[in-house]
CSV table of C-alpha atoms in Angstrom, one decimal:
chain,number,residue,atom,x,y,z
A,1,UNK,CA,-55.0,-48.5,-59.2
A,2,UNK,CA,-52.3,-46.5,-60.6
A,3,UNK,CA,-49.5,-44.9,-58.5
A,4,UNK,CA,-47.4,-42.0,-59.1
A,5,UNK,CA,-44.2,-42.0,-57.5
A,6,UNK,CA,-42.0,-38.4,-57.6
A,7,UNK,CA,-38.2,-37.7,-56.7
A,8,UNK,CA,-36.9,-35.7,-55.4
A,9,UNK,CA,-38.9,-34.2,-52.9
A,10,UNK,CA,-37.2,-30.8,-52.4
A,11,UNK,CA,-34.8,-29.2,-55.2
A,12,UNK,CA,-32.8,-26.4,-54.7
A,13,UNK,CA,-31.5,-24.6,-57.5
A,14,UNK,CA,-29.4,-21.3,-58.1
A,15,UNK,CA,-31.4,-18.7,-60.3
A,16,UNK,CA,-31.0,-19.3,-63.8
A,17,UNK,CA,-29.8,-22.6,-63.8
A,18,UNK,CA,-32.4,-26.0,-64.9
A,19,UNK,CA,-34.7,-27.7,-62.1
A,20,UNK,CA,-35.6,-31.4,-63.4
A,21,UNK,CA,-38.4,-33.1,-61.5
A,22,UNK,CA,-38.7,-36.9,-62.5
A,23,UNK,CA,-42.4,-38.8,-62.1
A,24,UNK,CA,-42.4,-42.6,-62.1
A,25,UNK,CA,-45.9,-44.1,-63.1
A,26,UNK,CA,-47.3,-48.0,-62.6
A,27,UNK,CA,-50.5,-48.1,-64.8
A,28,UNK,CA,-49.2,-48.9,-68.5
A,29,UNK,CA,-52.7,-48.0,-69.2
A,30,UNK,CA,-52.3,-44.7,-68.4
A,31,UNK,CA,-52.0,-42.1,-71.4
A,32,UNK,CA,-52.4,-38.3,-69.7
A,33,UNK,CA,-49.3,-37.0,-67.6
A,34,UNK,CA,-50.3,-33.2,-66.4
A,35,UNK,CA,-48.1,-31.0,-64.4
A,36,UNK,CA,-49.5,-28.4,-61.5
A,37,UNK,CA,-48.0,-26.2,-59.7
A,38,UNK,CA,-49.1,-25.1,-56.0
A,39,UNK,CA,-48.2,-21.9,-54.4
A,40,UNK,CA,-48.8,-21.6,-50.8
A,41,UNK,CA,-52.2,-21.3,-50.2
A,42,UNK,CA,-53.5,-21.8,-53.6
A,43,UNK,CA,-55.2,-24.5,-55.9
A,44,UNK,CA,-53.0,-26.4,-58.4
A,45,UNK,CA,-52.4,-24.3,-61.5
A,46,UNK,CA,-52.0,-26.5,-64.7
A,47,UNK,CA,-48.4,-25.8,-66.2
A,48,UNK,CA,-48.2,-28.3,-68.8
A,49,UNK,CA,-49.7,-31.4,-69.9
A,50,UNK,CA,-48.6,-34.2,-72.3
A,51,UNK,CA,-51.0,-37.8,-73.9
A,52,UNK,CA,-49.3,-40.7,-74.8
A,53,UNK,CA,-49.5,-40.1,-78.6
A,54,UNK,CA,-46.3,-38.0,-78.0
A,55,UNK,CA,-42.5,-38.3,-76.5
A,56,UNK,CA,-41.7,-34.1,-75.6
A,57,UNK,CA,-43.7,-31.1,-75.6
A,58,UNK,CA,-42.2,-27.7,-74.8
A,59,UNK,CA,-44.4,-24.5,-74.2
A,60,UNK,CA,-41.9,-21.5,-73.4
A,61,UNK,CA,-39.2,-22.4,-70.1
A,62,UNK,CA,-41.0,-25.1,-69.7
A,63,UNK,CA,-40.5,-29.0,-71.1
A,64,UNK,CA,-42.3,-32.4,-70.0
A,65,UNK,CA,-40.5,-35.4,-71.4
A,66,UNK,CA,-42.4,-39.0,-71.5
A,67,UNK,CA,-40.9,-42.5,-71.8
A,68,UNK,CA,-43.4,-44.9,-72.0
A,69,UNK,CA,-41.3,-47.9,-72.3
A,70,UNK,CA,-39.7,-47.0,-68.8
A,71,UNK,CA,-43.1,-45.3,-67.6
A,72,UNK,CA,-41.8,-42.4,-66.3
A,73,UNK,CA,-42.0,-38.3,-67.3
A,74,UNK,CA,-40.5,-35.6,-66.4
A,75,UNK,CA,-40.8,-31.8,-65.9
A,76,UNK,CA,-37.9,-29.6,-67.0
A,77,UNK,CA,-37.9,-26.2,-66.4
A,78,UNK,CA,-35.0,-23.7,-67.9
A,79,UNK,CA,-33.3,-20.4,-66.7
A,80,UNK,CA,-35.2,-20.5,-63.3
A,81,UNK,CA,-36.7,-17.7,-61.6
A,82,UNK,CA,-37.5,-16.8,-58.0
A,83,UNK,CA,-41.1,-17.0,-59.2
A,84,UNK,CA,-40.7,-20.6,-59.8
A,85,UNK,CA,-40.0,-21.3,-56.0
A,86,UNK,CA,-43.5,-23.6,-55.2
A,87,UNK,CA,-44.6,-27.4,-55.3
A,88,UNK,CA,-44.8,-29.3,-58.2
A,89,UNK,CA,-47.2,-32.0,-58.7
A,90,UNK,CA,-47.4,-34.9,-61.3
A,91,UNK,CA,-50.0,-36.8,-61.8
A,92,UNK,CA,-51.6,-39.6,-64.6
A,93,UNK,CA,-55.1,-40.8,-65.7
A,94,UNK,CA,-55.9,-43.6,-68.3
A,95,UNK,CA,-58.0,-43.3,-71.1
A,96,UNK,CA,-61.8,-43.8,-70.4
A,97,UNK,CA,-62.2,-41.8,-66.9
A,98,UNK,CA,-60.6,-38.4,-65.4
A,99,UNK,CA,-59.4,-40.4,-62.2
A,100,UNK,CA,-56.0,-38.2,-61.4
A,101,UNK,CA,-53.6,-39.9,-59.5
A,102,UNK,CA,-51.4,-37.4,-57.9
A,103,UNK,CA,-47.5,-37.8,-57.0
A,104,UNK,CA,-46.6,-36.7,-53.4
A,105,UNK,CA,-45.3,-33.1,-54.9
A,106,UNK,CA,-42.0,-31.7,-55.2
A,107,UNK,CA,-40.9,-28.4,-53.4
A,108,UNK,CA,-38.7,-26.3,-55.9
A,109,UNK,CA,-36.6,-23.5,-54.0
A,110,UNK,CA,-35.3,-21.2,-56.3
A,111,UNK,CA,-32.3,-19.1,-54.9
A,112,UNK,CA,-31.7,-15.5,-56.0
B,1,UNK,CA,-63.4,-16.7,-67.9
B,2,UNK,CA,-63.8,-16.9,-64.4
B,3,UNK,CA,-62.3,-19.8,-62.6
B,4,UNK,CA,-63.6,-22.5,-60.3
B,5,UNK,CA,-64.8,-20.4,-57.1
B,6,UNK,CA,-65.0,-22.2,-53.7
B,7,UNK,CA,-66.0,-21.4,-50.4
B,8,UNK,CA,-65.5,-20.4,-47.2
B,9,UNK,CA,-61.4,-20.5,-47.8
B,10,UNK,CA,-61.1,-21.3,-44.2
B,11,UNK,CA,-62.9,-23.0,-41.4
B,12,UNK,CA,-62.2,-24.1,-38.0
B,13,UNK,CA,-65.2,-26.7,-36.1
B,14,UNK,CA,-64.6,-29.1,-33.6
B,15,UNK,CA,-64.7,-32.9,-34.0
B,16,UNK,CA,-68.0,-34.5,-34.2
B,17,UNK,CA,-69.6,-31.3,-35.5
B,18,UNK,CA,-70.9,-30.8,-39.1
B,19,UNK,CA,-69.7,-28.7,-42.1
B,20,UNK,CA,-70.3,-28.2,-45.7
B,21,UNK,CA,-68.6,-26.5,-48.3
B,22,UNK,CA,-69.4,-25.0,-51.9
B,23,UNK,CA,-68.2,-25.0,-55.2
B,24,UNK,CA,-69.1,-23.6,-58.4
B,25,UNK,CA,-67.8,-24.9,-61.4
B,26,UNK,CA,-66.0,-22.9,-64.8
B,27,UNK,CA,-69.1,-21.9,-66.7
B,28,UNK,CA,-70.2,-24.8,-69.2
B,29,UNK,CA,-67.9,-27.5,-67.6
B,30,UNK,CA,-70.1,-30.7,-67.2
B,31,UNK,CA,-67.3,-32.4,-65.0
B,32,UNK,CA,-66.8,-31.7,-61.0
B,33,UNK,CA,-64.4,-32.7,-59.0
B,34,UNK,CA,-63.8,-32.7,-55.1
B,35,UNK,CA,-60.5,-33.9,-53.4
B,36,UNK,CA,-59.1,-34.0,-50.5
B,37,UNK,CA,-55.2,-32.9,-49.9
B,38,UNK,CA,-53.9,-33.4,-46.1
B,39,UNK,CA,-50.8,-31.6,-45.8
B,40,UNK,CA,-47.7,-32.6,-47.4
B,41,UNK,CA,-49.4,-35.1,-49.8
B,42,UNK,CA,-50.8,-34.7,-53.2
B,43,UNK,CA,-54.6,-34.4,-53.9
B,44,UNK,CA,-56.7,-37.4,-53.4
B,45,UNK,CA,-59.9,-37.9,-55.7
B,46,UNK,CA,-63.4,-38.0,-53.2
B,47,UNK,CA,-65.6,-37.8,-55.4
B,48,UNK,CA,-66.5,-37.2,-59.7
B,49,UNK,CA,-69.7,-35.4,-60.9
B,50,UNK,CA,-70.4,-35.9,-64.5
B,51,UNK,CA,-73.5,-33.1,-64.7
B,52,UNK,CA,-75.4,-34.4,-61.9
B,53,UNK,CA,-74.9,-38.0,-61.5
B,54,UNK,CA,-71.8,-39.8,-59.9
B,55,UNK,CA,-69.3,-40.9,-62.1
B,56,UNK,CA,-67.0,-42.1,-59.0
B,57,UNK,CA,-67.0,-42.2,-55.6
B,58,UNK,CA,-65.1,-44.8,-54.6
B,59,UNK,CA,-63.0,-43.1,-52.6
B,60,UNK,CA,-65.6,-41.3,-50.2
B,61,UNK,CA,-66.2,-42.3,-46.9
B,62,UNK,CA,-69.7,-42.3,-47.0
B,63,UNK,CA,-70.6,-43.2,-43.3
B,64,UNK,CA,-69.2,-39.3,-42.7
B,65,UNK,CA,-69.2,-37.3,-46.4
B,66,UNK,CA,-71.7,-37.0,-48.4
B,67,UNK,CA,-71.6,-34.7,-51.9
B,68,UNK,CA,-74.5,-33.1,-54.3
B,69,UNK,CA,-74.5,-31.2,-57.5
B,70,UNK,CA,-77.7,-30.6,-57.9
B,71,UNK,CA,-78.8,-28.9,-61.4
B,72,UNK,CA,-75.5,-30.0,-62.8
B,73,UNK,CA,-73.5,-26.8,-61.7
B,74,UNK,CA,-73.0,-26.1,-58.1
B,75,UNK,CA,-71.7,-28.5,-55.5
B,76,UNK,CA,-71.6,-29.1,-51.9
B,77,UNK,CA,-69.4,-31.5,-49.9
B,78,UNK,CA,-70.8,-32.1,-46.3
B,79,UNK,CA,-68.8,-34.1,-43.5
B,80,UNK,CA,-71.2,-35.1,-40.6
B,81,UNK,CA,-69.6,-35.6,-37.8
B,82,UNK,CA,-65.6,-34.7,-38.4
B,83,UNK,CA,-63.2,-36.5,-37.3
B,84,UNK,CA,-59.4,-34.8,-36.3
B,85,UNK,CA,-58.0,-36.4,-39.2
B,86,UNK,CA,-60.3,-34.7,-42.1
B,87,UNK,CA,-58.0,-31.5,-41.6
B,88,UNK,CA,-57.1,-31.1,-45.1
B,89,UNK,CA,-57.2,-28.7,-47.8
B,90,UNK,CA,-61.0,-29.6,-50.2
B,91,UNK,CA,-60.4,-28.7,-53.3
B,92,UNK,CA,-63.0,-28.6,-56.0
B,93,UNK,CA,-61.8,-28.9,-60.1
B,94,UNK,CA,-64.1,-29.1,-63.2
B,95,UNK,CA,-63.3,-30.3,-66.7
B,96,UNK,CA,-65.2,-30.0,-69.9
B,97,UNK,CA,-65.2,-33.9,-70.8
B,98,UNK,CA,-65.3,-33.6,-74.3
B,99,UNK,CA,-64.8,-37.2,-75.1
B,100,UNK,CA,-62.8,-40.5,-73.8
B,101,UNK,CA,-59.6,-39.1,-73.5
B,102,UNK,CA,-59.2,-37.0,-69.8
B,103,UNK,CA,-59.3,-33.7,-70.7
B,104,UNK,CA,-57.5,-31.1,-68.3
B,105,UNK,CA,-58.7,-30.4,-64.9
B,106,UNK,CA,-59.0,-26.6,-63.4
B,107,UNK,CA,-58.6,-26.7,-59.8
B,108,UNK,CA,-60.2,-23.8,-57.3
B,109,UNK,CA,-58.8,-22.3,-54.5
B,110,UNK,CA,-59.6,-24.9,-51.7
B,111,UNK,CA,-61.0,-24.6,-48.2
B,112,UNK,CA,-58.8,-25.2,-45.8
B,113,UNK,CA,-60.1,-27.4,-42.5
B,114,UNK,CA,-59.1,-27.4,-39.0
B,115,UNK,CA,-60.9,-29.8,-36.9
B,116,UNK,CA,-60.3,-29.3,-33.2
């Protein structure tokens, strides 16, 4: 099955300055790559999501990057805020079922 | 629109005893979800409802869960007897499935379980 691989497992980063979270996937097959992001004691909150049909998509502070070739994507977010402080999950699914498989999250500390 | 809606949030048993939990779906989403996330770990797929038939469980442990959605919207997850190591957070998610490509997944709160 497929496997999704994070790094780093805990970024710290000064407010205001970029947080980059890179996923690593296994399953060429695979063609959705969403984003969540937990806050303590919540569900997973959808941030962003990109399908295979595209390299970038962009929706405000926020950026996901995919490179199929090297089967990997990644999460970019700009001018970071302490509200941005939580963990960070990626995760991927091939075409033909909803099967998520989940990376092992990131924790993002945002320092004022 | 109201989001996915789980209960209890918390729950404490001891091992070898029973306990269910409930979920109820975004209005008009055919697809339902349970996973399973044990702390420090990403969310593990149980368990996929499409309406009221199983789409996937190949990752339930069916000697000790068992899962319903009976009338295609609400959902129970039942673990008979727990063990110490199904503390976890159960989190239940619903998608619309419009068509072969996944479609996004909305995610409840979660019930978090202690098992003594």
């Amino acid at each position: 099955g497929e496997n999704v691989e994070q790094h780093p497992s805990t970024l710290s980063v000064q407010e205001g300055d970029s947080a980059v979270i890179k996923c690593t996937y296994s399953d060429s097959a695979s063609n959705y790559f969403p984003w969540y992001k937990q806050e303590l004691g919540k569900g997973p909150q959808l941030i962003i999501d990109i399908r295979s049909n595209v390299g970038e998509k962009k929706d405000q502070r926020i950026a996901v990057t995919l490179n199929k070739t090297a089967k990997h994507f990644s999460l970019h977010i700009t001018e970071t805020q302490p509200e941005d402080s939580a963990v960070y999950f990626c995760a991927a699914s091939r075409r033909g079922n909803n099967r998520l498989a989940f990376g092992k999250g990131n924790q993002v500390v945002v320092i004022p | 629109e109201a989001g996915v809606a789980q209960s209890p949030r918390y729950k404490i048993i001891e091992k070898r005893q029973s306990v269910a939990f409930w979920c109820n779906p975004i209005s008009g989403h055919a697809t339902l979800y349970w996973y399973q996330q044990i702390l420090g770990q990403g969310p593990k797929l149980l368990i996929q409802f499409q309406n009221n038939g199983v789409v996937d469980d190949s990752q339930l442990p069916k000697d000790r869960f068992s899962a319903e959605r009976l009338k295609g919207v609400d959902s129970t997850l039942k673990i008979q007897p727990a063990k110490l190591e199904d503390s976890a957070v159960y989190l239940c998610a619903s998608s619309s499935l419009r068509g072969l490509y996944p479609d996004t997944q909305y995610f409840g709160p979660g019930t978090r379980l202690t098992v003594l």
